[in-house]
XYZ file of C-alpha atoms in Angstrom:
160
model
C -25.091 -7.882 -17.914
C -22.752 -6.453 -15.298
C -20.302 -3.837 -16.073
C -16.992 -5.405 -16.677
C -13.580 -4.371 -17.801
C -10.100 -6.032 -18.648
C -6.889 -4.842 -17.144
C -3.441 -6.062 -18.075
C -2.299 -8.666 -15.438
C 0.931 -8.667 -13.544
C 3.019 -11.340 -11.795
C 0.987 -10.355 -8.596
C -2.177 -11.814 -10.011
C -0.755 -15.441 -10.279
C -2.059 -16.808 -7.231
C -5.544 -15.507 -7.539
C -5.710 -16.900 -11.123
C -4.348 -20.245 -9.974
C -6.987 -20.327 -7.290
C -9.645 -19.516 -9.774
C -8.733 -22.273 -12.310
C -8.842 -24.963 -9.451
C -12.401 -23.807 -8.489
C -13.549 -23.651 -12.263
C -11.893 -26.591 -13.485
C -12.722 -28.831 -10.458
C -16.050 -30.562 -11.789
C -14.616 -31.358 -15.154
C -11.386 -32.720 -14.073
C -12.889 -34.907 -11.302
C -15.243 -36.084 -13.969
C -12.373 -37.053 -16.141
C -10.552 -38.638 -13.352
C -7.628 -36.101 -13.539
C -8.175 -33.538 -10.685
C -5.176 -33.091 -8.524
C -5.355 -30.242 -5.747
C -1.768 -29.288 -6.485
C -1.134 -29.934 -9.979
C -4.267 -27.972 -11.290
C -2.618 -24.806 -9.658
C 0.925 -25.423 -10.630
C 0.086 -25.944 -14.368
C -1.180 -22.336 -14.404
C 1.699 -21.028 -12.251
C 4.130 -22.807 -14.751
C 2.245 -21.296 -17.784
C 1.266 -17.827 -16.487
C 2.650 -15.074 -18.823
C 1.438 -11.676 -17.693
C 2.229 -9.943 -20.853
C -0.379 -12.022 -22.668
C -3.068 -12.137 -19.930
C -5.817 -9.960 -18.752
C -7.722 -9.796 -15.608
C -11.491 -9.490 -15.973
C -13.068 -7.281 -13.432
C -16.654 -6.955 -12.606
C -17.670 -3.830 -10.426
C -13.929 -3.152 -9.781
C -13.354 -6.691 -8.291
C -11.251 -9.685 -9.619
C -13.719 -12.017 -11.527
C -11.660 -13.972 -13.972
C -8.764 -13.826 -16.401
C -8.183 -14.703 -19.997
C -4.975 -14.939 -22.104
C -4.039 -14.609 -25.739
C -0.755 -16.132 -26.513
C 0.772 -15.326 -30.150
C 2.153 -18.509 -31.944
C 3.553 -18.948 -35.123
C 0.471 -19.412 -37.332
C -2.229 -18.447 -34.727
C -2.980 -17.042 -31.140
C -3.886 -19.526 -28.409
C -6.797 -18.643 -26.255
C -5.744 -19.764 -22.911
C -6.702 -19.570 -19.020
C -10.266 -18.234 -19.822
C -11.932 -18.520 -16.285
C -14.746 -16.680 -14.704
C -15.701 -16.990 -11.177
C -18.855 -19.023 -10.557
C -20.961 -16.025 -9.183
C -20.526 -14.098 -12.508
C -21.050 -16.951 -14.971
C -24.196 -17.056 -16.922
C -24.477 -13.288 -17.025
C -23.097 -12.694 -20.591
C -19.687 -11.488 -19.351
C -17.806 -14.480 -20.973
C -19.315 -13.974 -24.199
C -18.823 -10.286 -24.061
C -15.112 -10.703 -23.448
C -14.601 -13.474 -25.926
C -16.389 -11.485 -28.349
C -14.138 -8.404 -27.629
C -11.123 -10.408 -28.125
C -12.055 -12.017 -31.206
C -13.119 -8.845 -32.897
C -9.566 -7.503 -32.401
C -8.157 -10.778 -34.021
C -10.449 -10.450 -36.869
C -9.280 -7.010 -37.792
C -5.738 -8.291 -37.608
C -6.515 -11.342 -39.591
C -5.364 -13.677 -36.659
C -6.707 -17.383 -36.572
C -7.437 -18.352 -32.926
C -6.917 -21.849 -31.392
C -7.974 -23.296 -28.047
C -8.492 -26.457 -26.143
C -11.511 -27.116 -23.864
C -11.981 -30.316 -21.676
C -14.193 -32.833 -22.970
C -17.777 -32.375 -21.512
C -17.137 -28.845 -20.496
C -20.094 -26.448 -20.821
C -17.522 -23.796 -22.239
C -17.474 -25.524 -25.545
C -20.979 -24.347 -26.414
C -19.688 -20.742 -25.775
C -16.870 -21.217 -28.207
C -19.057 -22.884 -30.884
C -21.292 -19.917 -30.689
C -18.501 -17.598 -31.437
C -17.570 -19.547 -34.580
C -14.888 -22.141 -33.262
C -14.907 -25.651 -34.885
C -13.467 -28.884 -33.512
C -10.123 -29.600 -35.102
C -9.142 -32.760 -33.198
C -9.981 -34.287 -30.041
C -8.816 -36.977 -27.508
C -10.082 -38.591 -24.313
C -9.332 -35.336 -22.347
C -9.239 -32.323 -24.631
C -11.083 -30.998 -27.643
C -8.971 -28.698 -29.819
C -10.972 -25.982 -31.537
C -9.929 -23.285 -33.945
C -11.576 -20.170 -35.572
C -10.474 -18.501 -38.789
C -10.715 -14.706 -38.795
C -13.799 -13.128 -40.268
C -14.302 -9.827 -41.884
C -15.293 -7.328 -39.323
C -15.994 -3.600 -39.393
C -13.189 -1.663 -37.575
C -14.026 -0.809 -33.945
C -12.632 0.923 -30.820
C -12.064 0.218 -27.254
C -10.589 -3.271 -27.520
C -7.698 -4.302 -25.504
C -4.172 -4.183 -26.832
C -3.787 -7.893 -27.570
C -0.188 -7.677 -28.785
C -0.629 -9.753 -31.954
C 0.769 -7.579 -34.433
């Protein structure tokens, strides 16, 4: 697996993240008949919150992003995108595992939605997510916190 790290995002990252979202989601959105060149980017811009988002860097270069947005009864895992050239190398699993370990220590439930038919669903299932509901476009998944031994080096998720 390549070396990776998370850094806090800033407003300056929004366009790189919006472009990555368009690339990563294109196939699934086209399959579902929902791809729109502008809308796919604008939806990211409209929901981008730098305070809850991290940039994933591989070898010091932008390679993806992930957000964990606190909500009333859980955190929402959002905007988890990896550049196609780094997918399949264990980075997504390592990033997700790191975030989930922190949520487990803090006793926080995690929710997400993934597009119907997306290969990312398998990643989430391997990490303990279960389907809660689904519709023609989205699969909504949830993961309850599990007991974990305290660790170190995790990013500050701001889920206190």
